[in-house]
Short mmCIF file of C-alpha atoms and ligand atoms in Angstrom, two decimals:
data_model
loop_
_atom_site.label_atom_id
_atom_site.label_comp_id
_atom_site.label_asym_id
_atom_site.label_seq_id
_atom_site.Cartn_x
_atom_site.Cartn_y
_atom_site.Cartn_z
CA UNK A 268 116.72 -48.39 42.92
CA UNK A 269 118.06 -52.12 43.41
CA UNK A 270 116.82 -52.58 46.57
CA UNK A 271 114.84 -50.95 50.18
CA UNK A 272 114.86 -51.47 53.21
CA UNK A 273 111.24 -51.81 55.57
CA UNK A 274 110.48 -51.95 59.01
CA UNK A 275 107.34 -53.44 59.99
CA UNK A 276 105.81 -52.96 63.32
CA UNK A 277 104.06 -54.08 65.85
CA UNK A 278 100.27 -53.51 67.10
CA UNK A 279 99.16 -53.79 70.49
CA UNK A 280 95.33 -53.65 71.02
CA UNK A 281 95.03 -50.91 73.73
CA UNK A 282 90.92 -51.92 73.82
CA UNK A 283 89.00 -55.06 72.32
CA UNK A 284 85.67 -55.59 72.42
CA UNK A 285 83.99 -58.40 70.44
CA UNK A 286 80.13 -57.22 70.36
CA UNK A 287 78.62 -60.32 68.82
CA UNK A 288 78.96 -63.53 66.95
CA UNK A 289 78.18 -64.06 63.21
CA UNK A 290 75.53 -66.49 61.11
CA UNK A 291 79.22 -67.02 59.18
CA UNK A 292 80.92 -67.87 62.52
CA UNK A 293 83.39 -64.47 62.37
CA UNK A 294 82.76 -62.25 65.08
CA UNK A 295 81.97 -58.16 65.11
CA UNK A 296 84.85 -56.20 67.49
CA UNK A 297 85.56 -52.92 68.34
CA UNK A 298 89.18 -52.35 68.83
CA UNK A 299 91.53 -49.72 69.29
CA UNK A 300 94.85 -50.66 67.52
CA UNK A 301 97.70 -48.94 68.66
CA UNK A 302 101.50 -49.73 66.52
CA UNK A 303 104.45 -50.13 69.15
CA UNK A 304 108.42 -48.96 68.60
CA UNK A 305 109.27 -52.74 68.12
CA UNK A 306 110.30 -53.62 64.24
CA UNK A 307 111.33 -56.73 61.42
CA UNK A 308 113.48 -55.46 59.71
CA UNK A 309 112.61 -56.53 55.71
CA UNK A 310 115.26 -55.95 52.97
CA UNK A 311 114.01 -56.13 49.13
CA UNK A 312 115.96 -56.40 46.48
CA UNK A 313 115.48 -57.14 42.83
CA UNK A 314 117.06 -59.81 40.77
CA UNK A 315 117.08 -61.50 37.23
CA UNK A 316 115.71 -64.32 38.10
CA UNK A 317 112.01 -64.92 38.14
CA UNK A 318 111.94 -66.22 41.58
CA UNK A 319 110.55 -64.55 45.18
CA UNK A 320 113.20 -66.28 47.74
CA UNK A 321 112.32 -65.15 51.13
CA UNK A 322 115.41 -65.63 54.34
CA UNK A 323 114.63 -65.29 57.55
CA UNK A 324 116.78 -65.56 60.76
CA UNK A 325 114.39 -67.57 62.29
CA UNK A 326 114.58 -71.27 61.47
CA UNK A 327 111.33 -72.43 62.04
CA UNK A 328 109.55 -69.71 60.04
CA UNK A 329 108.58 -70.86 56.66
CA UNK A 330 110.27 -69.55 53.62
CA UNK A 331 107.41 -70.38 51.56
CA UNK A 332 104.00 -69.13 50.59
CA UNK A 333 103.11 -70.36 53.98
CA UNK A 334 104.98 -67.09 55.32
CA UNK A 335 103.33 -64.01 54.54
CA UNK A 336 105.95 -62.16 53.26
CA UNK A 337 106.53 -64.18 50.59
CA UNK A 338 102.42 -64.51 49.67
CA UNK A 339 102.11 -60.73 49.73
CA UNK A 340 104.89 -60.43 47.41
CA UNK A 341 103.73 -63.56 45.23
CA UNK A 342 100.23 -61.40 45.34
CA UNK A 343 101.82 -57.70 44.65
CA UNK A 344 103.71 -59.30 41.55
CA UNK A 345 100.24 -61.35 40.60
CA UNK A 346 97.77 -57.75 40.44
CA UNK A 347 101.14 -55.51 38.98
CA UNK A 348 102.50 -58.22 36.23
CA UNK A 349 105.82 -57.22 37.44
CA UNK A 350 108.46 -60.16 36.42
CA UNK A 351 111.58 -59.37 38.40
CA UNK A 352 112.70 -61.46 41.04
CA UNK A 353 112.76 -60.84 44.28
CA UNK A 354 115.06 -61.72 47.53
CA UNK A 355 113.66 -60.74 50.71
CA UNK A 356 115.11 -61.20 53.84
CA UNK A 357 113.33 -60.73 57.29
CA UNK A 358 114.77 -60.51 60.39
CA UNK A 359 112.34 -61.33 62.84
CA UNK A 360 112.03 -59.35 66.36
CA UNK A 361 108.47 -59.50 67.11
CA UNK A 362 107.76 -62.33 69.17
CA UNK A 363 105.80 -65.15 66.95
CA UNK A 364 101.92 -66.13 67.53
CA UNK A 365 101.99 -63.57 69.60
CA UNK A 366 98.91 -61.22 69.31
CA UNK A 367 100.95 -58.52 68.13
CA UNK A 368 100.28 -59.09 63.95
CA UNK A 369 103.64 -60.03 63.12
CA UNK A 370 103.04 -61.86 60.34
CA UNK A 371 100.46 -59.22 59.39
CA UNK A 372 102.95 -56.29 59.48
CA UNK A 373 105.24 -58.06 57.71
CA UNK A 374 103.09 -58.45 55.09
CA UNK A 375 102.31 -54.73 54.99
CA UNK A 376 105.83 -54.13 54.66
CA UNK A 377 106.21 -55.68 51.62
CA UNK A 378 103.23 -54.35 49.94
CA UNK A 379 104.68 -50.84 50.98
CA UNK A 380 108.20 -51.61 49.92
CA UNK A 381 107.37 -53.06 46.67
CA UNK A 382 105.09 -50.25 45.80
CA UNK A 383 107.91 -48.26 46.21
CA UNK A 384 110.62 -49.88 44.96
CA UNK A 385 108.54 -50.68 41.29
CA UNK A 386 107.47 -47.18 41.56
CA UNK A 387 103.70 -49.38 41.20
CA UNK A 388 101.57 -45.72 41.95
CA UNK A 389 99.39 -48.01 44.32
CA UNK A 390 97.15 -45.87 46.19
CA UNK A 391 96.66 -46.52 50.31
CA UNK A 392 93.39 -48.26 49.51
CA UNK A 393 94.28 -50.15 46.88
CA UNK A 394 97.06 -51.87 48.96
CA UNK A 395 94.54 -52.23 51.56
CA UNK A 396 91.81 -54.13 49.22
CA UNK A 397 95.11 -56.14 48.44
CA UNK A 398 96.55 -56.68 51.92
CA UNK A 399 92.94 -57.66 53.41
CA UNK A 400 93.36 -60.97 50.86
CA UNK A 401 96.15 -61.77 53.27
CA UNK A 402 95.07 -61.08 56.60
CA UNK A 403 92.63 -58.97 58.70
CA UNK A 404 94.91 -57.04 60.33
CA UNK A 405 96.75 -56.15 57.48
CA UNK A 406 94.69 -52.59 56.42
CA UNK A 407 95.86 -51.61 59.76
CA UNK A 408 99.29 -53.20 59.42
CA UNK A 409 99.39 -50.63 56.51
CA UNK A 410 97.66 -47.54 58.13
CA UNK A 411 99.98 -47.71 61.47
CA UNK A 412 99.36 -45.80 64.41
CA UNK A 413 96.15 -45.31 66.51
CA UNK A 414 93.18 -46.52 64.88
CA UNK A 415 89.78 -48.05 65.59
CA UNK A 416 88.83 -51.17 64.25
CA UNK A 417 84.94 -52.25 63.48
CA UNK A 418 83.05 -54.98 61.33
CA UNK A 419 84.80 -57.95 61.40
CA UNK A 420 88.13 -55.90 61.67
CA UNK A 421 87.78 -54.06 58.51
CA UNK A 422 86.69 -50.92 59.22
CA UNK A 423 89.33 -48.73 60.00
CA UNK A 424 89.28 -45.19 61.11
CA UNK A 425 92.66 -43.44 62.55
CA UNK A 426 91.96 -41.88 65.59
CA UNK A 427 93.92 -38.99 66.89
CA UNK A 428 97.77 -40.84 68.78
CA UNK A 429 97.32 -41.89 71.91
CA UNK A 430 99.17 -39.75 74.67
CA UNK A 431 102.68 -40.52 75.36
CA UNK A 432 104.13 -43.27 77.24
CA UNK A 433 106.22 -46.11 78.22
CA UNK A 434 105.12 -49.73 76.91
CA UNK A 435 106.19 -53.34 78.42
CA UNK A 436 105.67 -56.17 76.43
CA UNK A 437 106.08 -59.72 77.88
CA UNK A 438 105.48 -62.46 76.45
CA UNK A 439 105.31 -65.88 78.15
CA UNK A 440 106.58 -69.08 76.21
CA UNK A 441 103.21 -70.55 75.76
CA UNK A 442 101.12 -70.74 72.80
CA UNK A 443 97.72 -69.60 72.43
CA UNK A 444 95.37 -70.56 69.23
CA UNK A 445 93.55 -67.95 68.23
CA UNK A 446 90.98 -70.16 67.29
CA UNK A 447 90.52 -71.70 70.45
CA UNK A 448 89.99 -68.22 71.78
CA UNK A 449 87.00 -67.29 70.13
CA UNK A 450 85.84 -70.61 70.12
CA UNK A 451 85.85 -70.39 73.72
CA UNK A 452 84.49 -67.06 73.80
CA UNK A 453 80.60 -67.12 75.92
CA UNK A 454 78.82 -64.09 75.10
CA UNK A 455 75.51 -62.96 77.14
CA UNK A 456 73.67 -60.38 79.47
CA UNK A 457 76.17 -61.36 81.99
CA UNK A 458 79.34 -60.67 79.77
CA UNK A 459 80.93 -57.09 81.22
CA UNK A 460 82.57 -55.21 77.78
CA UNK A 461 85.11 -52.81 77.25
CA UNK A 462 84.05 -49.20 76.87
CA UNK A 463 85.72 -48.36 73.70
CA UNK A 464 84.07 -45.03 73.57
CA UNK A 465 85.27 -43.76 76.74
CA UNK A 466 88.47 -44.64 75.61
CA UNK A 467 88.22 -42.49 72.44
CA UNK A 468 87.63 -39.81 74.38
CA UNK A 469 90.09 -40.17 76.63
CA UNK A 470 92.33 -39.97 73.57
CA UNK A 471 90.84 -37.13 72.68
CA UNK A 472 91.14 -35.37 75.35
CA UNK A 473 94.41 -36.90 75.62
CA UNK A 474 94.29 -37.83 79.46
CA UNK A 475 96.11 -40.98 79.78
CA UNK A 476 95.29 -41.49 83.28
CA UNK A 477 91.27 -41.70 82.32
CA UNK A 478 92.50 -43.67 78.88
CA UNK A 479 94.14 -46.91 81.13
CA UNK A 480 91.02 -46.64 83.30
CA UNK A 481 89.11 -48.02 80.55
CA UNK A 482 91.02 -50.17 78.88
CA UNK A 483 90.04 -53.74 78.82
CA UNK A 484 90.56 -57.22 75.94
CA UNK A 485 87.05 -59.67 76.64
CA UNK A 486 89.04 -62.14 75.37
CA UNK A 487 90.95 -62.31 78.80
CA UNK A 488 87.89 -64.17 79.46
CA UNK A 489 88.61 -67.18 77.96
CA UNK A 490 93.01 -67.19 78.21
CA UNK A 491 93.28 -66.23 81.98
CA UNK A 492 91.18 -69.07 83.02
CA UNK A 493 93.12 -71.43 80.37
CA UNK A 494 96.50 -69.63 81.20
CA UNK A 495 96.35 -68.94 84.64
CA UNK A 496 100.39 -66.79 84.02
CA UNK A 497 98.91 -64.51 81.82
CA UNK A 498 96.76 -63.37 85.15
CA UNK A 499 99.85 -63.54 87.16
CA UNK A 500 102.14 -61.45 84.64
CA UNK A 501 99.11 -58.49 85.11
CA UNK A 502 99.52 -58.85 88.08
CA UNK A 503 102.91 -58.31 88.81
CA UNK A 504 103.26 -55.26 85.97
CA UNK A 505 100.82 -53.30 88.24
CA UNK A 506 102.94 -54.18 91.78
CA UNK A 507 105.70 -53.17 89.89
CA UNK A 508 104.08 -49.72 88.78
CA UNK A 509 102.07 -49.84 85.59
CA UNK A 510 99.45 -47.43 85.36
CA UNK A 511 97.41 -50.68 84.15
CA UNK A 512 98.02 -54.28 81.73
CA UNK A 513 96.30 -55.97 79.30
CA UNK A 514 96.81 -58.97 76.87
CA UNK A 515 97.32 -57.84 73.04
CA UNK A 516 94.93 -59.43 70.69
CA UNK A 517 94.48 -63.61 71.48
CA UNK A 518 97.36 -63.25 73.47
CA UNK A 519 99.63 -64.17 74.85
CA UNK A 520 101.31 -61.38 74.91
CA UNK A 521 100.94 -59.11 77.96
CA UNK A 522 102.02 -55.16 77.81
CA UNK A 523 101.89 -52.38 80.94
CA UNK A 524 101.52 -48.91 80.43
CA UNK A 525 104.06 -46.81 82.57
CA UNK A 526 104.18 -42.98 82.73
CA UNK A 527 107.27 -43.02 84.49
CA UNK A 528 110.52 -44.27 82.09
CA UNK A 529 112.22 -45.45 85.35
CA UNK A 530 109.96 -47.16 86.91
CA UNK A 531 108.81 -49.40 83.39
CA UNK A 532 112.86 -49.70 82.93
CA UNK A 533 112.74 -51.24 86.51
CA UNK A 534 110.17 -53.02 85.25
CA UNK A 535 111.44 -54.31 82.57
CA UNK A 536 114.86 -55.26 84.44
CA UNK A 537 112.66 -57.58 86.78
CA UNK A 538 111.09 -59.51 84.33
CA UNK A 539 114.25 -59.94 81.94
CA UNK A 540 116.13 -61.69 85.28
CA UNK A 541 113.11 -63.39 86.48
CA UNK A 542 111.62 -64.95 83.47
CA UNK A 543 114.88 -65.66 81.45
CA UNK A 544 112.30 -68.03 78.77
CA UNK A 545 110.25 -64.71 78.30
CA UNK A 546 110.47 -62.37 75.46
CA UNK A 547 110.73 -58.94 76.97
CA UNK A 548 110.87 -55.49 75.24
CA UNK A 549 110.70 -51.85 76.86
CA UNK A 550 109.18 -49.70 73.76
CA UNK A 551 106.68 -46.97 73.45
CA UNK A 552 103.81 -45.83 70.73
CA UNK A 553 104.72 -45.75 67.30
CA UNK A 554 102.91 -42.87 65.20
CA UNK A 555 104.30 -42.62 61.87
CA UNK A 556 104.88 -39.00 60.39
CA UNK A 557 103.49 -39.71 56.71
CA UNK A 558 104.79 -43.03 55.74
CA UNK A 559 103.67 -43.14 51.70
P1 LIG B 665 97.77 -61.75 65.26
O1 LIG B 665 98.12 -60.75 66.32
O2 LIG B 665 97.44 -61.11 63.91
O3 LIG B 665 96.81 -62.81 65.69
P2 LIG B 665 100.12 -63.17 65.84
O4 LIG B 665 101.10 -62.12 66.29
O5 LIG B 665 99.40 -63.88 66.93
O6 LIG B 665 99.10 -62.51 64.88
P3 LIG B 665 102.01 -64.14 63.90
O7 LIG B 665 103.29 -63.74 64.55
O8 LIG B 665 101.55 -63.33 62.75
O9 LIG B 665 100.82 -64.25 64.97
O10 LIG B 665 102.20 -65.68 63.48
C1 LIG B 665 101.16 -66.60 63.33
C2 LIG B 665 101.62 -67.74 62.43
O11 LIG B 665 101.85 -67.23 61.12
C3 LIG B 665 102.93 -68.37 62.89
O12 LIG B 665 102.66 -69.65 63.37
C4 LIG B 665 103.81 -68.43 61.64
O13 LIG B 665 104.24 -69.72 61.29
C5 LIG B 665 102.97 -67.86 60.51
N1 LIG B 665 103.71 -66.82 59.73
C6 LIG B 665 103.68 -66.68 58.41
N2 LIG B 665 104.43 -65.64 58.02
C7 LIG B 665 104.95 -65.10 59.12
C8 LIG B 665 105.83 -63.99 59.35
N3 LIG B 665 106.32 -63.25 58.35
N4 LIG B 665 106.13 -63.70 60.63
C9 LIG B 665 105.61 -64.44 61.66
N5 LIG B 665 104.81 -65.51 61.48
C10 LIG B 665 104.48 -65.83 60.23
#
């Protein structure tokens, strides 16, 4: 095998909690992750050389080690001693800064694909203590599907999928630093949470109705009084029929969950005229079958 083909995709978080703030300055969350029918495509291929060249359709994306696609792969070939060159080439369709762990997935991807293509014998949780190096969302990023996310985002447990349904993403052209987020995060007795539990049982009772009734991202805190649109773009997803929105992650990034496919599709139509600077995608929940 000369070369594979990847696609790496995207997480909304469906619930995020952030319980409390560290001596070390990270901060403990409970989120559920949930991956989303919207891909990169990644191409790998070997070569003589003993180079990693990483192309990518978008031209502000670095090519370097500053892109994550080329560390993970600088990092795979590091642990393995495996000299071939590489050529990757990643065509970007997840929005960028986003809150939806594009860079993260990507970075999966490669771990996965190289794994395979070297026929490496990496097991899941080796590529996990190898993908964490990279990025916290990573593990997940390799995992897929529903999961719920503890510690400082490193505990992982899959969860059963979360019930079926019809996903809007929007995503605003505004940039939100994570940092800044947190940063700007005030936690007390005052501070309304999340209740990831109910949600868990919501999914497993799989009652999607009761599962959107609970869903909630404290960090909306802090963007929606920075980023006043991110309010607005709620907003409008739930005139315009979502069972209920949220922002992914740091944002800003907003998706609506629709149990109707003509009424999201509406939806989505509205949204792609209005806000012609927006990224908009109509997807759904990804849940991989076994993906080793
Ligand atoms: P998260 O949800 O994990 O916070 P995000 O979706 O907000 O992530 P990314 O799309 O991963 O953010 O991009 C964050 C930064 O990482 C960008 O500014 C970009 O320059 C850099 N980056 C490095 N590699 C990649 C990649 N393969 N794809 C996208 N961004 C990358």
């Amino acid at each position: 095998m000369y070369y594979i083909r990847m696609n790496a995709y995207a997480k909304i978080n469906i619930g995020l909690d952030v319980i409390n703030r560290r001596d070390d300055g990270y901060h403990n969350v409970s989120m559920i992750m949930q991956s989303v029918n919207l891909y990169d495509n990644l191409t790998i291929s070997k070569n003589s050389s003993n180079k990693i060249i990483v192309r990518t359709n978008l031209p502000y994306l670095p090519t370097d080690k500053k892109n994550l696609v080329y560390s993970a792969a600088h990092l795979f070939k590091e642990v393995t001693g495996i000299k071939s060159g590489l050529l990757i080439t990643l065509k970007k369709r997840i929005p960028v800064a986003a809150g939806l762990a594009g860079g993260s997935t990507d970075a999966a991807a490669t771990l996965m694909g190289l794994n395979k293509l070297f026929n490496a014998g990496m097991t899941k949780d080796e590529l996990s203590k190898l993908g964490v190096k990279l990025g916290a969302d990573v593990p997940y990023c390799l995992m897929m599907g529903t999961a719920l996310s503890e510690g400082i985002g490193d505990k992982l447990s899959p969860l059963p999928p979360m019930p079926k349904c019809h996903i809007l993403l929007v995503k605003p052209n505004i940039n939100v630093s994570t940092k800044f987020v947190y940063e700007n995060l005030k936690l007390d007795d005052s501070t309304i949470h999340p209740n990831i539990s109910l949600m868990q049982k919501a999914i497993e009772s799989q009652n999607l109705l009761e599962l959107t009734k609970h869903m909630g991202n404290l960090l909306e805190t802090v963007t929606i009084n920075h980023y006043p649109i991110i309010n607005n773009i709620k907003d409008k997803m739930v005139e315009l029929g979502a069972m209920t929105s949220l922002m992914s992650g740091s944002g800003p990034t907003v998706f609506g969950i629709f149990n109707n496919y003509k009424t999201a599709k509406d939806a989505f139509q509205y949204f792609r005229t209005s806000y012609q600077k927006y990224q908009v995608f109509l997807t759904k929940p990804y849940y991989p079958i076994n993906h080793n």
